[in-house]
Structure formats: structure tokens, C-alpha cells
Amino acid sequence: MNLSFRALALSASFLMTVQTAAAQPAKDMPASAPSDQTAWTILEDLTTEVGQRLAGSPREAAARDWAVARLKALGFANVRSEPFTITAFVRGAETARLTAPYPQPLHITALGNSVPTPKGGLTAEMVYFPSLDALKAAPAGSLSGKIAYIDNQMRAYQDGSGYGPYGNARRQGAAIASTKGALATVIRSAGTDHNRDPHTGGTNFPAGTKAIPAGAVSAPDADLIARIAARGKPMTVALVLEGYPQPNAPSGNVIADLPGRDPSLPPILLGCHLDSWDLGTGAIDDGAGCAIITAAALRAQQDGKTLRTIRLLWAGSEELGGFGGEAYAKAHAGEPHALAMESDSGADRVWRVQLGLAESNKAVADKVSAALAPLGIVKGQGKPQGGTDVEPIIAAQKLAVIDLDQDATRYFDLHHTPDDTLDKVDPAQLEQNVAAWTAVLKVVANEAGPLSGAN
Amino acid sequence: MNLSFRALALSASFLMTVQTAAAQPAKDMPASAPSDQTAWTILEDLTTEVGQRLAGSPREAAARDWAVARLKALGFANVRSEPFTITAFVRGAETARLTAPYPQPLHITALGNSVPTPKGGLTAEMVYFPSLDALKAAPAGSLSGKIAYIDNQMRAYQDGSGYGPYGNARRQGAAIASTKGALATVIRSAGTDHNRDPHTGGTNFPAGTKAIPAGAVSAPDADLIARIAARGKPMTVALVLEGYPQPNAPSGNVIADLPGRDPSLPPILLGCHLDSWDLGTGAIDDGAGCAIITAAALRAQQDGKTLRTIRLLWAGSEELGGFGGEAYAKAHAGEPHALAMESDSGADRVWRVQLGLAESNKAVADKVSAALAPLGIVKGQGKPQGGTDVEPIIAAQKLAVIDLDQDATRYFDLHHTPDDTLDKVDPAQLEQNVAAWTAVLKVVANEAGPLSGAN
């Protein structure tokens, strides 16, 4: 991508909008769909001017300042930062190398909540488990003085559903290995690519479990380890993972409103998260989500205020445990909300809508489906989730929820890696997201009657 | 790729061979083309047991020992290592970060022949040049105290021809910047991917030019720099590149023969290079080449000796300046050779043959073309080069040469990066290479008459 790309991207985005509007006029959208670069500009500027925004770090704080200034400049009202504190993760030096049977460097990254290796690192036998289930079956104490290695090849699916089961080695592996005496845990990255970049992400140590150093190696390194394991050769690894948890780190949510014509009606809540992992620049996770919901909110009110207020939640500290969503639900427990949605699966096109509305809102649901059909979005039969940042308020208030599911086929190639950068975003697909969100907002934010969740 | 991949790969390779043979019997190949895993096994074992083989390093020496043992085990004769010394490159710590206008880490790697930054690194203004030509046009002395940055987006072509012109920023940029007073040079990687991994490779400081630190950043980092340059903001970079040249480092070629029925006839010389850059494991550059030529030589003699001897040259120290090829030409100047070929563009399928044979050898050339046509290989009209490792002996002896051009469309996504690993090799395409080389060898190594170069 070169200097001329930005111009090219903008014109590509423009063309796509025009073509979509011309070929497939949406009933609930104006005949000449507005073509603006709001989403792309937010995303380009955020990834360029701020970059990584690790939860609880000074860069996340810089991102909050940036966000408040940008949302005010875009005309939002009541723009504010709502602070809270978290136990953050501070990344340190991280290296690994096989010292036996063959000397080979391994590309590794620490997982969030990992504790540091001893000064100078640790060198130990690494025991290969082909899966998390195999680790679970290891006898108690059998890993004393050893490093546990968990293989676990995640697969790519359009609906991203591989992340749940295959991600468990990352979420649970270190804690399980710890209970069996392991000194440290290394996993195959929870990802679907073949790049040499490992995927970070949080691991969890439940209360009572001793935290141990935990890291993930890239897919090619995991392939190497699997080949050596297949030869039956014992492996020794020299491991340095100096990252550590930091209690009482400052974080916060950024909240902004586009007031509606009737302030007495509960608002529509749109969520994304502002924090990102530190390896990349948080373009697809989740700068894109914040860019999409913000541009769509503005576009929904471009020709005049919607009936209901549209509220944005750019949440903090999603990656380390969904702290921003919990803080929002707690701080705003006393305010009624009408419906919540979240964008947090990248920037590729929306392919499916999942509707979580009460039977009494069937007419609203039908209008949403009809508004999305011209954009090539199919109605799914699953239960919408809403995303980590809005789930606590959805659960607390039993809110209506709509998921606009993005194509996740290549999302986990990039997720939590250094490769999460702006060049991975297709401006035309980003624009399709904005168009889809706008179409939904024009229905739900103009609905006068009560909106209720499915159950 | 998981544990079962090896088995899968082998069966895929087997199936491909059977299908090719069944669907498109080659006139000069046996009706049941032999299906063996020799190439895959060499490549898997070399990348697993040795890994990176940086020219002049202990790992290159380990690779020579491995190669001698493996070639003897495969039945080659006269297997020996022929030592020479080079000025090697020893990689050190390498980091870069923008400190202004925005704090952003940059993924960088040093180029071969770079000299180290001062102790503690250097921090300086970085001046953006959109191309090597723009740098050339900068006034003398205008870069004093500054870091030169050269942008230069390489494009992917099937014939790999982007590498010549777009690679010049890497080869020449640092020397040109040095003559204008630059403290250091950073370039956009000479590559065609969008991964966060920079591409290393050699840069050249002609005699009389002061060597300066030189590095390459990954494509996403280069995109970031281009975006900032487009905003007209001055950039400051903190640069640490501790790699340094090391004179008198031991290197060497590995040579092995499959004797022919008539030892008085000059041999067919097949080249590849054993050394690799240190960031990856040298799977496509050039473990694959050594695997292909070796498997093909064995397959060409599977049903009995060829008339002529087939000689393998697994050259050392190609990457830092073609030292192995020069050493071979010097050591073997007194021995006549019949024809030379090289495999050094990865492991993707051969799509074209370029024939460099004298007019008197037209019948041989026609037989080669006919033997390759069933494998989907077209005859090109260009002048074959032979590759860095055999070019010196070709030039010295005006040898006949045949190029089997591999599809290079994705080669420069991986070339000289940490991503040059075994998983990037498609076993079916590797097998097509072996089949193509075997087909050529069955013609040229059984040709009794003299073989001569085109001019």
C-alpha cells in the first residue's frame, strides 16, 4: 500500500456506496445513500495517531483523550470519560528457544495475566499435549518442574465459531497446567493464519490457582513443535516471559450521545471497545467497530434527529476481561435502555442479522430484516449475544438486542497479532458495515413503542 | 497445520503424482511416474533439524555437516564440503520506534552488510523519500545528521520480475544515502505481502562508500510512515540496529555426484543454495531448491545410470553475495561442464522453461520442451540466467543452461522473512518441480553429443 492508497480507498468506498445504492435501493434508506468517509477517517486517524491501546496503559489513556476530542468534533453531546481501575498487564521481554533436540528460535508472546518467568528465564523439558483434553487427562503432579505445551489447531469459519472451543486452550490451559505442577505453559496460538506472529489474548487463573508464566507461539513454530513431537524426541525450551500483572491501573469508558427528538424515551446503545492488544494497532479489534457505530449513528441522523437518543459506548479494557462493559452496567444501572448492539468482529462485511426482540416487537424485527436484505444480509435463527461490552447491561435490563454478524473467515488470521493494522481493512466492506448499521438505526431509533428483549 | 499434516502431505503428494501420470503421461517419463517423498523429506528434515543457516554462521556449518551425511545416505558419490571464507553478517538487537509525531513501534530488521548504530542507538529526524529516484535527487549533504527513509512498494508478478527494480532500494539505497551524509537508512521492505514481518537481504556499500546502519520495516509499518508523510509531519525515529559484519567467517559448498555411465563426458551441474537468511528456516529460500534438484537427480537414475554424471552444488553463502558460486567456479575452473541449471525461486510449480542451448543443440532443446509440455510448462523466449550459484561457472565456460521458472507470484510475500517456513510449501507443487527436473535430466544427462551454450 502506498501513498496514493488513501485517495484510492476513499474513491473505492465512494464507488461502492454509489453502486450499492444504484443497484439495490434500500427501502428504508434514501435513494442516494450518503457517501462519507467518517468511518475510514476515524479508523485511519486512531491507528495512525494513537496506535496500540493496551488496557490500563498510558496509550489507552491517550486514546480516551483522543476519543473525547474526536467525538466532540463530530458533534456528539455529553461526551465524557468514565474512569475505573483494573489489573492491567504490562508486557516485558519475551523470547523462547528450543535447546533440544534441535536449536531453533520460537516466536512467542505472553498471554494477558501471565506472571513473569524467574530472573534469567527458565529452561525445562516441554511436554507435548495434542489438545486441551489431553492436558486435562494428565495425572496430578506429572508436570512438576516441566513446561506444558498444548497444541490445538483452530479452524476458520464464517461465523467465527471456532474461537469458542479452540480458544479454550488459551483461556484455561495455563490454569489447568498449573494445578498439575507445571512451571509454565506454552500453547499454539489461538488463530487461523500461518504467519510467524503469535496471537496474544487473556488467560485466566481462577481464585486459588497459582498463576504461572503463559505464552503462545506462532503457527509455524507450533508446526515445528508438532513435527518434533511426532518423532518422539524430548524437547527442552529456554523461556523468557517478563510480562506481569499491574493492579490498580487507570482505565475508563468513553460515552457520547446523539440526542433524539424525545429525550424521555430510553436510548439505543451501540457498543465497541477502544482498548486493543499492544502487538498491533487495534484496527480490526476494535477500532473498526468504533468507527462503524459512530459513522452509522451520524448517518442515521444526517437528515434530522431520530426519535430516540443514540448512545455510543467506546468501552475500555475489554481485552483483559470485559471490565468496561461491567463498569458501564454498574454506573448506568438506574437508567433504562431500549436496545443494545455491538460491533466487535473486525471490518469485513455483515452477512447475517440475529434478532433478539420480543414477540410484541415482531413488526420492528420484520422492518429491520427488510431494510438489511438489499445489502445482502440474511436473517439468522440464532440467539444474539450483543458483545462483551454491552452484555452486562443487556443481562441486567433484559434488553432487546440485534447482532449484525460480520464475516469472520479471516478475522482470526489477524486477531490479537502484530498484523492487526489498517491495511487489513477493506474500505468497501467497512462502508457496507456502516450502511447496515445505519439501516438498523433508522428503524429502531425511530420506533416509538416499547422495545423489549426476546425472553 | 497439525500433527496429521505430514501424513496428509505425503498422501497428497502421492495422489498428485498418480493423477498427473494417469492424466498426462509424459513421453519421456515412465508410464507410472515414481512417487517418492525424497524432496519433501529433505525439506522437512532440513528445516526441522537445522533451521536457519545464516551464511558464515555456526548453523550454516551445522547444515553442511547435515548435508554431507544426508547426501551420502541417499547414495551420492564424492560427497564433500569445499570450504571458503567470507565476510559474514552477525545479527544483533534491532528495534525502531517513531518518537514523533506519534509514538509508534516499528517492526524492523537489519540488512546484511549493515554496520551497527552507536551504543544506545541513535535518534534523529527521518526524511521521507517516496522512491529511490527521489533519494538520488536529494542534494549532497542534505541528509547530514538525519535518517533517510525510502518508500518503494514492490509488486508481485508471476515471473518475479518486480524484484530487480523494486529491490534496488534495498541493494543501493543505504550507499546512496551515505554519500549524502545520512546517519542511517530505513526502507520499506522489498516484498509483496502485508504481514508485520520485515524482509531482510543484503545491501551493498561499494569501495569508498562509508557503511551506515541499514534496516527495513514491514509493509504495515511502511504504510504508517507513508500516511504520516502525507500529512506533512516531521518524523523522529529512535533506531537500534546492532548487527555487524564479521570478516573471515567460515563457509563452504557441498558437492555430490551421481556418476554416469561415461565418466569422460562433462557432467550436468545442478545448483541450489544451502545457506538461508536467519529470520525464517530457509524452506522456500532455498531448502526447496536443494530438495528438488536432489530428488530429481535420484529419480533420473532410478531405472539405471544416466549417460552423464549429474553433479549437485549445494552452495554456501549465496545470500550475502553469491560467494559459493564464485568459489565453485574458481575451484572447478579446470573441469569441463556440459550444462548448468539452478532451482532458487521457492517451491511453487514450474510454469515456463527457458532454453539456453546452441543452435547445434536444437534437437535436444526440442526434446526438453516436449518432455515438459505434459506437465503444463510453456516454452519461453527469454534468455535463461541459471541462478547466482551457477552463473560464475556458466560465464567462465559459456555453458548451456536451462531455467525451469517457478511461479513467483507469492514468493516475495515470504522471501527473507520469518515466514519462510515449511508450511508454505505445497507438497503437490514441490512434486511437480521434481517431475519437471527429472524430465529435463532424462534428456540432457542422456545426450551423448556435445552440449553448448546459446552464444
mmCIF file of C-alpha atoms in Angstrom, chain B residues 46-311:
data_model
loop_
_atom_site.group_PDB
_atom_site.id
_atom_site.type_symbol
_atom_site.label_atom_id
_atom_site.label_comp_id
_atom_site.label_asym_id
_atom_site.label_seq_id
_atom_site.Cartn_x
_atom_site.Cartn_y
_atom_site.Cartn_z
ATOM 1 C CA LEU B 46 16.494 -29.688 6.977
ATOM 2 C CA THR B 47 14.029 -27.097 8.274
ATOM 3 C CA THR B 48 13.264 -29.138 11.404
ATOM 4 C CA GLU B 49 16.703 -30.409 12.384
ATOM 5 C CA VAL B 50 18.808 -27.446 11.270
ATOM 6 C CA GLY B 51 16.500 -24.475 10.686
ATOM 7 C CA GLN B 52 18.100 -21.147 9.774
ATOM 8 C CA ARG B 53 21.517 -21.371 8.118
ATOM 9 C CA LEU B 54 22.904 -17.853 8.005
ATOM 10 C CA ALA B 55 25.947 -17.583 5.763
ATOM 11 C CA GLY B 56 29.179 -17.880 7.726
ATOM 12 C CA SER B 57 27.420 -18.845 10.960
ATOM 13 C CA PRO B 58 27.696 -21.994 13.086
ATOM 14 C CA ARG B 59 24.257 -23.002 11.814
ATOM 15 C CA GLU B 60 25.478 -22.922 8.222
ATOM 16 C CA ALA B 61 28.357 -25.147 9.327
ATOM 17 C CA ALA B 62 25.855 -27.486 11.000
ATOM 18 C CA ALA B 63 23.878 -27.520 7.767
ATOM 19 C CA ARG B 64 26.956 -28.559 5.784
ATOM 20 C CA ASP B 65 27.529 -31.479 8.151
ATOM 21 C CA TRP B 66 23.864 -32.401 7.867
ATOM 22 C CA ALA B 67 24.027 -32.152 4.067
ATOM 23 C CA VAL B 68 27.112 -34.319 3.727
ATOM 24 C CA ALA B 69 25.568 -37.009 5.910
ATOM 25 C CA ARG B 70 22.226 -36.881 4.116
ATOM 26 C CA LEU B 71 23.682 -36.940 0.586
ATOM 27 C CA LYS B 72 25.884 -39.903 1.476
ATOM 28 C CA ALA B 73 22.879 -41.699 2.941
ATOM 29 C CA LEU B 74 20.983 -41.074 -0.283
ATOM 30 C CA GLY B 75 23.724 -42.837 -2.266
ATOM 31 C CA PHE B 76 25.617 -39.927 -3.788
ATOM 32 C CA ALA B 77 29.314 -40.317 -4.546
ATOM 33 C CA ASN B 78 32.232 -37.954 -3.913
ATOM 34 C CA VAL B 79 30.225 -36.075 -1.291
ATOM 35 C CA ARG B 80 32.404 -33.373 0.189
ATOM 36 C CA SER B 81 32.443 -29.945 1.674
ATOM 37 C CA GLU B 82 34.672 -27.369 -0.025
ATOM 38 C CA PRO B 83 35.470 -24.578 2.438
ATOM 39 C CA PHE B 84 35.992 -20.871 1.813
ATOM 40 C CA THR B 85 35.760 -17.781 3.983
ATOM 41 C CA ILE B 86 33.515 -14.740 3.709
ATOM 42 C CA THR B 87 32.658 -11.531 5.483
ATOM 43 C CA ALA B 88 29.560 -12.684 7.334
ATOM 44 C CA PHE B 89 26.779 -10.681 8.959
ATOM 45 C CA VAL B 90 26.028 -11.223 12.648
ATOM 46 C CA ARG B 91 22.548 -10.101 13.620
ATOM 47 C CA GLY B 92 22.118 -8.153 16.850
ATOM 48 C CA ALA B 93 19.314 -6.425 18.684
ATOM 49 C CA GLU B 94 17.109 -4.492 16.281
ATOM 50 C CA THR B 95 14.319 -2.135 17.279
ATOM 51 C CA ALA B 96 12.868 1.080 15.941
ATOM 52 C CA ARG B 97 10.181 3.399 17.155
ATOM 53 C CA LEU B 98 8.702 6.619 15.959
ATOM 54 C CA THR B 99 9.021 9.147 18.758
ATOM 55 C CA ALA B 100 7.363 11.983 16.818
ATOM 56 C CA PRO B 101 4.823 12.999 15.675
ATOM 57 C CA TYR B 102 3.151 9.898 17.169
ATOM 58 C CA PRO B 103 4.749 7.265 19.396
ATOM 59 C CA GLN B 104 4.563 4.003 17.452
ATOM 60 C CA PRO B 105 6.812 0.943 17.444
ATOM 61 C CA LEU B 106 8.129 -0.098 14.031
ATOM 62 C CA HIS B 107 8.941 -3.670 13.092
ATOM 63 C CA ILE B 108 12.428 -3.528 11.627
ATOM 64 C CA THR B 109 15.231 -5.862 10.642
ATOM 65 C CA ALA B 110 18.803 -5.061 9.693
ATOM 66 C CA LEU B 111 20.004 -5.598 6.143
ATOM 67 C CA GLY B 112 23.077 -7.716 5.513
ATOM 68 C CA ASN B 113 26.294 -5.625 5.476
ATOM 69 C CA SER B 114 24.688 -3.037 7.781
ATOM 70 C CA VAL B 115 27.023 -1.618 10.412
ATOM 71 C CA PRO B 116 25.790 -1.106 13.979
ATOM 72 C CA THR B 117 24.187 2.030 15.380
ATOM 73 C CA PRO B 118 26.169 3.747 18.145
ATOM 74 C CA LYS B 119 25.922 2.264 21.646
ATOM 75 C CA GLY B 120 22.456 3.115 22.951
ATOM 76 C CA GLY B 121 21.124 3.602 19.423
ATOM 77 C CA LEU B 122 20.537 6.843 17.563
ATOM 78 C CA THR B 123 17.571 9.181 17.477
ATOM 79 C CA ALA B 124 17.199 11.532 14.550
ATOM 80 C CA GLU B 125 14.806 13.101 12.109
ATOM 81 C CA MET B 126 13.750 10.656 9.409
ATOM 82 C CA VAL B 127 13.399 12.151 5.942
ATOM 83 C CA TYR B 128 10.825 10.505 3.685
ATOM 84 C CA PHE B 129 11.626 9.737 0.050
ATOM 85 C CA PRO B 130 8.827 8.186 -1.987
ATOM 86 C CA SER B 131 11.318 6.304 -4.175
ATOM 87 C CA LEU B 132 14.961 5.535 -4.738
ATOM 88 C CA ASP B 133 14.971 8.073 -7.562
ATOM 89 C CA ALA B 134 13.762 10.764 -5.162
ATOM 90 C CA LEU B 135 16.644 9.923 -2.828
ATOM 91 C CA LYS B 136 19.088 10.119 -5.730
ATOM 92 C CA ALA B 137 17.822 13.626 -6.452
ATOM 93 C CA ALA B 138 18.470 14.877 -2.896
ATOM 94 C CA PRO B 139 21.259 17.486 -2.708
ATOM 95 C CA ALA B 140 24.680 16.470 -1.420
ATOM 96 C CA GLY B 141 24.959 16.939 2.330
ATOM 97 C CA SER B 142 21.217 17.414 2.712
ATOM 98 C CA LEU B 143 20.909 14.315 4.872
ATOM 99 C CA SER B 144 23.628 15.197 7.372
ATOM 100 C CA GLY B 145 22.555 14.140 10.822
ATOM 101 C CA LYS B 146 19.397 12.527 9.501
ATOM 102 C CA ILE B 147 17.969 9.102 8.740
ATOM 103 C CA ALA B 148 16.908 8.528 5.122
ATOM 104 C CA TYR B 149 13.665 6.632 4.554
ATOM 105 C CA ILE B 150 12.907 5.111 1.146
ATOM 106 C CA ASP B 151 9.407 4.027 0.212
ATOM 107 C CA ASN B 152 9.084 1.657 -2.659
ATOM 108 C CA GLN B 153 6.092 -0.687 -2.986
ATOM 109 C CA MET B 154 7.173 -3.835 -4.782
ATOM 110 C CA ARG B 155 4.566 -5.566 -6.937
ATOM 111 C CA ALA B 156 4.013 -9.302 -7.379
ATOM 112 C CA TYR B 157 4.452 -10.837 -10.820
ATOM 113 C CA GLN B 158 4.385 -14.470 -11.862
ATOM 114 C CA ASP B 159 7.905 -14.233 -13.259
ATOM 115 C CA GLY B 160 9.263 -12.482 -10.172
ATOM 116 C CA SER B 161 10.478 -9.575 -12.254
ATOM 117 C CA GLY B 162 9.484 -6.985 -9.649
ATOM 118 C CA TYR B 163 12.466 -7.986 -7.541
ATOM 119 C CA GLY B 164 15.021 -6.454 -9.881
ATOM 120 C CA PRO B 165 13.830 -2.853 -9.999
ATOM 121 C CA TYR B 166 11.983 -2.690 -6.668
ATOM 122 C CA GLY B 167 14.820 -4.470 -4.879
ATOM 123 C CA ASN B 168 17.235 -1.673 -5.740
ATOM 124 C CA ALA B 169 16.150 0.449 -2.790
ATOM 125 C CA ARG B 170 17.485 -2.364 -0.613
ATOM 126 C CA ARG B 171 20.631 -3.011 -2.633
ATOM 127 C CA GLN B 172 21.650 0.590 -3.316
ATOM 128 C CA GLY B 173 19.650 2.850 -1.002
ATOM 129 C CA ALA B 174 21.936 2.835 2.020
ATOM 130 C CA ALA B 175 25.057 3.576 -0.037
ATOM 131 C CA ILE B 176 23.355 6.444 -1.856
ATOM 132 C CA ALA B 177 22.043 7.911 1.394
ATOM 133 C CA SER B 178 25.504 7.587 2.905
ATOM 134 C CA THR B 179 27.051 9.706 0.161
ATOM 135 C CA LYS B 180 24.557 12.462 1.033
ATOM 136 C CA GLY B 181 25.508 12.403 4.689
ATOM 137 C CA ALA B 182 22.779 10.184 6.195
ATOM 138 C CA LEU B 183 23.403 8.621 9.591
ATOM 139 C CA ALA B 184 21.345 5.571 8.693
ATOM 140 C CA THR B 185 18.815 4.284 6.157
ATOM 141 C CA VAL B 186 15.447 2.655 6.624
ATOM 142 C CA ILE B 187 13.479 1.252 3.698
ATOM 143 C CA ARG B 188 10.091 -0.265 3.053
ATOM 144 C CA SER B 189 10.801 -3.989 2.832
ATOM 145 C CA ALA B 190 11.393 -5.357 -0.643
ATOM 146 C CA GLY B 191 8.385 -7.649 -0.521
ATOM 147 C CA THR B 192 4.818 -8.072 -1.705
ATOM 148 C CA ASP B 193 2.984 -9.097 1.476
ATOM 149 C CA HIS B 194 1.110 -7.186 4.166
ATOM 150 C CA ASN B 195 2.452 -9.053 7.165
ATOM 151 C CA ARG B 196 4.134 -7.306 10.054
ATOM 152 C CA ASP B 197 7.410 -9.092 9.320
ATOM 153 C CA PRO B 198 10.155 -7.111 7.605
ATOM 154 C CA HIS B 199 12.254 -8.618 4.818
ATOM 155 C CA THR B 200 15.990 -8.746 5.277
ATOM 156 C CA GLY B 201 18.504 -9.139 2.425
ATOM 157 C CA GLY B 202 21.874 -7.743 1.539
ATOM 158 C CA THR B 203 22.694 -4.109 0.921
ATOM 159 C CA ASN B 204 25.915 -3.042 -0.763
ATOM 160 C CA PHE B 205 28.494 -0.430 0.129
ATOM 161 C CA PRO B 206 30.844 -0.030 -2.841
ATOM 162 C CA ALA B 207 34.505 0.621 -2.066
ATOM 163 C CA GLY B 208 34.944 4.201 -0.927
ATOM 164 C CA THR B 209 31.407 4.491 0.444
ATOM 165 C CA LYS B 210 31.062 4.775 4.210
ATOM 166 C CA ALA B 211 28.919 1.927 5.523
ATOM 167 C CA ILE B 212 25.972 3.058 7.677
ATOM 168 C CA PRO B 213 23.274 1.211 9.619
ATOM 169 C CA ALA B 214 20.542 -0.008 7.283
ATOM 170 C CA GLY B 215 17.211 -1.630 8.055
ATOM 171 C CA ALA B 216 13.856 -2.488 6.513
ATOM 172 C CA VAL B 217 10.426 -2.096 8.093
ATOM 173 C CA SER B 218 7.394 -4.273 7.418
ATOM 174 C CA ALA B 219 4.725 -3.226 4.932
ATOM 175 C CA PRO B 220 2.187 -2.140 7.587
ATOM 176 C CA ASP B 221 4.844 -0.004 9.254
ATOM 177 C CA ALA B 222 5.764 1.440 5.875
ATOM 178 C CA ASP B 223 2.100 2.267 5.296
ATOM 179 C CA LEU B 224 2.032 4.105 8.627
ATOM 180 C CA ILE B 225 5.125 6.097 7.685
ATOM 181 C CA ALA B 226 3.594 6.957 4.310
ATOM 182 C CA ARG B 227 0.405 8.180 5.972
ATOM 183 C CA ILE B 228 2.369 10.409 8.312
ATOM 184 C CA ALA B 229 4.484 11.718 5.450
ATOM 185 C CA ALA B 230 1.293 12.521 3.542
ATOM 186 C CA ARG B 231 0.236 14.684 6.483
ATOM 187 C CA GLY B 232 3.458 16.643 6.154
ATOM 188 C CA LYS B 233 4.502 15.933 9.732
ATOM 189 C CA PRO B 234 8.222 15.708 10.563
ATOM 190 C CA MET B 235 9.176 12.287 11.889
ATOM 191 C CA THR B 236 11.739 11.334 14.503
ATOM 192 C CA VAL B 237 12.917 7.763 14.917
ATOM 193 C CA ALA B 238 14.860 6.007 17.659
ATOM 194 C CA LEU B 239 16.881 3.291 15.949
ATOM 195 C CA VAL B 240 18.831 0.352 17.312
ATOM 196 C CA LEU B 241 20.480 -1.941 14.768
ATOM 197 C CA GLU B 242 23.294 -3.854 16.414
ATOM 198 C CA GLY B 243 24.120 -6.284 13.612
ATOM 199 C CA TYR B 244 27.654 -6.099 12.260
ATOM 200 C CA PRO B 245 29.895 -7.552 9.549
ATOM 201 C CA GLN B 246 32.326 -10.290 10.625
ATOM 202 C CA PRO B 247 35.345 -10.890 8.382
ATOM 203 C CA ASN B 248 36.951 -14.290 7.837
ATOM 204 C CA ALA B 249 33.910 -16.346 8.743
ATOM 205 C CA PRO B 250 33.968 -19.999 7.625
ATOM 206 C CA SER B 251 31.601 -21.054 4.865
ATOM 207 C CA GLY B 252 31.622 -23.712 2.189
ATOM 208 C CA ASN B 253 29.922 -25.558 -0.646
ATOM 209 C CA VAL B 254 28.654 -29.115 -0.500
ATOM 210 C CA ILE B 255 29.142 -31.115 -3.689
ATOM 211 C CA ALA B 256 27.884 -34.574 -4.572
ATOM 212 C CA ASP B 257 27.845 -36.674 -7.730
ATOM 213 C CA LEU B 258 25.654 -39.348 -9.215
ATOM 214 C CA PRO B 259 28.184 -40.897 -11.608
ATOM 215 C CA GLY B 260 27.059 -41.547 -15.169
ATOM 216 C CA ARG B 261 27.873 -44.471 -17.462
ATOM 217 C CA ASP B 262 30.548 -42.455 -19.277
ATOM 218 C CA PRO B 263 32.740 -40.595 -16.765
ATOM 219 C CA SER B 264 34.660 -38.999 -19.637
ATOM 220 C CA LEU B 265 31.657 -36.839 -20.562
ATOM 221 C CA PRO B 266 31.336 -33.449 -18.829
ATOM 222 C CA PRO B 267 28.702 -33.525 -16.066
ATOM 223 C CA ILE B 268 25.336 -31.828 -15.772
ATOM 224 C CA LEU B 269 25.586 -29.322 -12.905
ATOM 225 C CA LEU B 270 22.518 -28.684 -10.724
ATOM 226 C CA GLY B 271 22.647 -25.773 -8.289
ATOM 227 C CA CYS B 272 20.789 -24.574 -5.202
ATOM 228 C CA HIS B 273 21.978 -22.849 -2.058
ATOM 229 C CA LEU B 274 22.171 -24.319 1.401
ATOM 230 C CA ASP B 275 22.564 -21.085 3.330
ATOM 231 C CA SER B 276 19.487 -19.080 4.240
ATOM 232 C CA TRP B 277 18.625 -15.851 5.922
ATOM 233 C CA ASP B 278 18.299 -16.235 9.672
ATOM 234 C CA LEU B 279 14.780 -14.880 10.198
ATOM 235 C CA GLY B 280 12.962 -17.925 8.827
ATOM 236 C CA THR B 281 14.060 -21.514 8.332
ATOM 237 C CA GLY B 282 15.019 -21.302 4.668
ATOM 238 C CA ALA B 283 12.203 -23.537 3.453
ATOM 239 C CA ILE B 284 11.424 -21.770 0.187
ATOM 240 C CA ASP B 285 14.810 -19.976 0.032
ATOM 241 C CA ASP B 286 16.353 -22.292 -0.734
ATOM 242 C CA GLY B 287 15.827 -25.568 1.054
ATOM 243 C CA ALA B 288 13.204 -26.348 -1.561
ATOM 244 C CA GLY B 289 15.707 -25.881 -4.385
ATOM 245 C CA CYS B 290 18.152 -28.332 -2.824
ATOM 246 C CA ALA B 291 15.329 -30.791 -2.178
ATOM 247 C CA ILE B 292 14.065 -30.530 -5.768
ATOM 248 C CA ILE B 293 17.379 -30.985 -7.575
ATOM 249 C CA THR B 294 18.416 -33.840 -5.309
ATOM 250 C CA ALA B 295 15.178 -35.761 -5.632
ATOM 251 C CA ALA B 296 15.189 -35.240 -9.408
ATOM 252 C CA ALA B 297 18.774 -36.444 -9.789
ATOM 253 C CA LEU B 298 17.919 -39.624 -7.916
ATOM 254 C CA ARG B 299 14.724 -40.141 -9.857
ATOM 255 C CA ALA B 300 16.507 -39.636 -13.176
ATOM 256 C CA GLN B 301 18.760 -42.554 -12.281
ATOM 257 C CA GLN B 302 16.093 -44.644 -10.622
ATOM 258 C CA ASP B 303 15.916 -47.077 -13.522
ATOM 259 C CA GLY B 304 19.641 -47.066 -14.200
ATOM 260 C CA LYS B 305 22.533 -44.671 -14.566
ATOM 261 C CA THR B 306 22.266 -41.753 -16.940
ATOM 262 C CA LEU B 307 24.980 -41.446 -19.577
ATOM 263 C CA ARG B 308 26.473 -38.346 -17.981
ATOM 264 C CA THR B 309 27.309 -37.699 -14.367
ATOM 265 C CA ILE B 310 24.850 -35.467 -12.530
ATOM 266 C CA ARG B 311 26.540 -33.159 -10.036
#
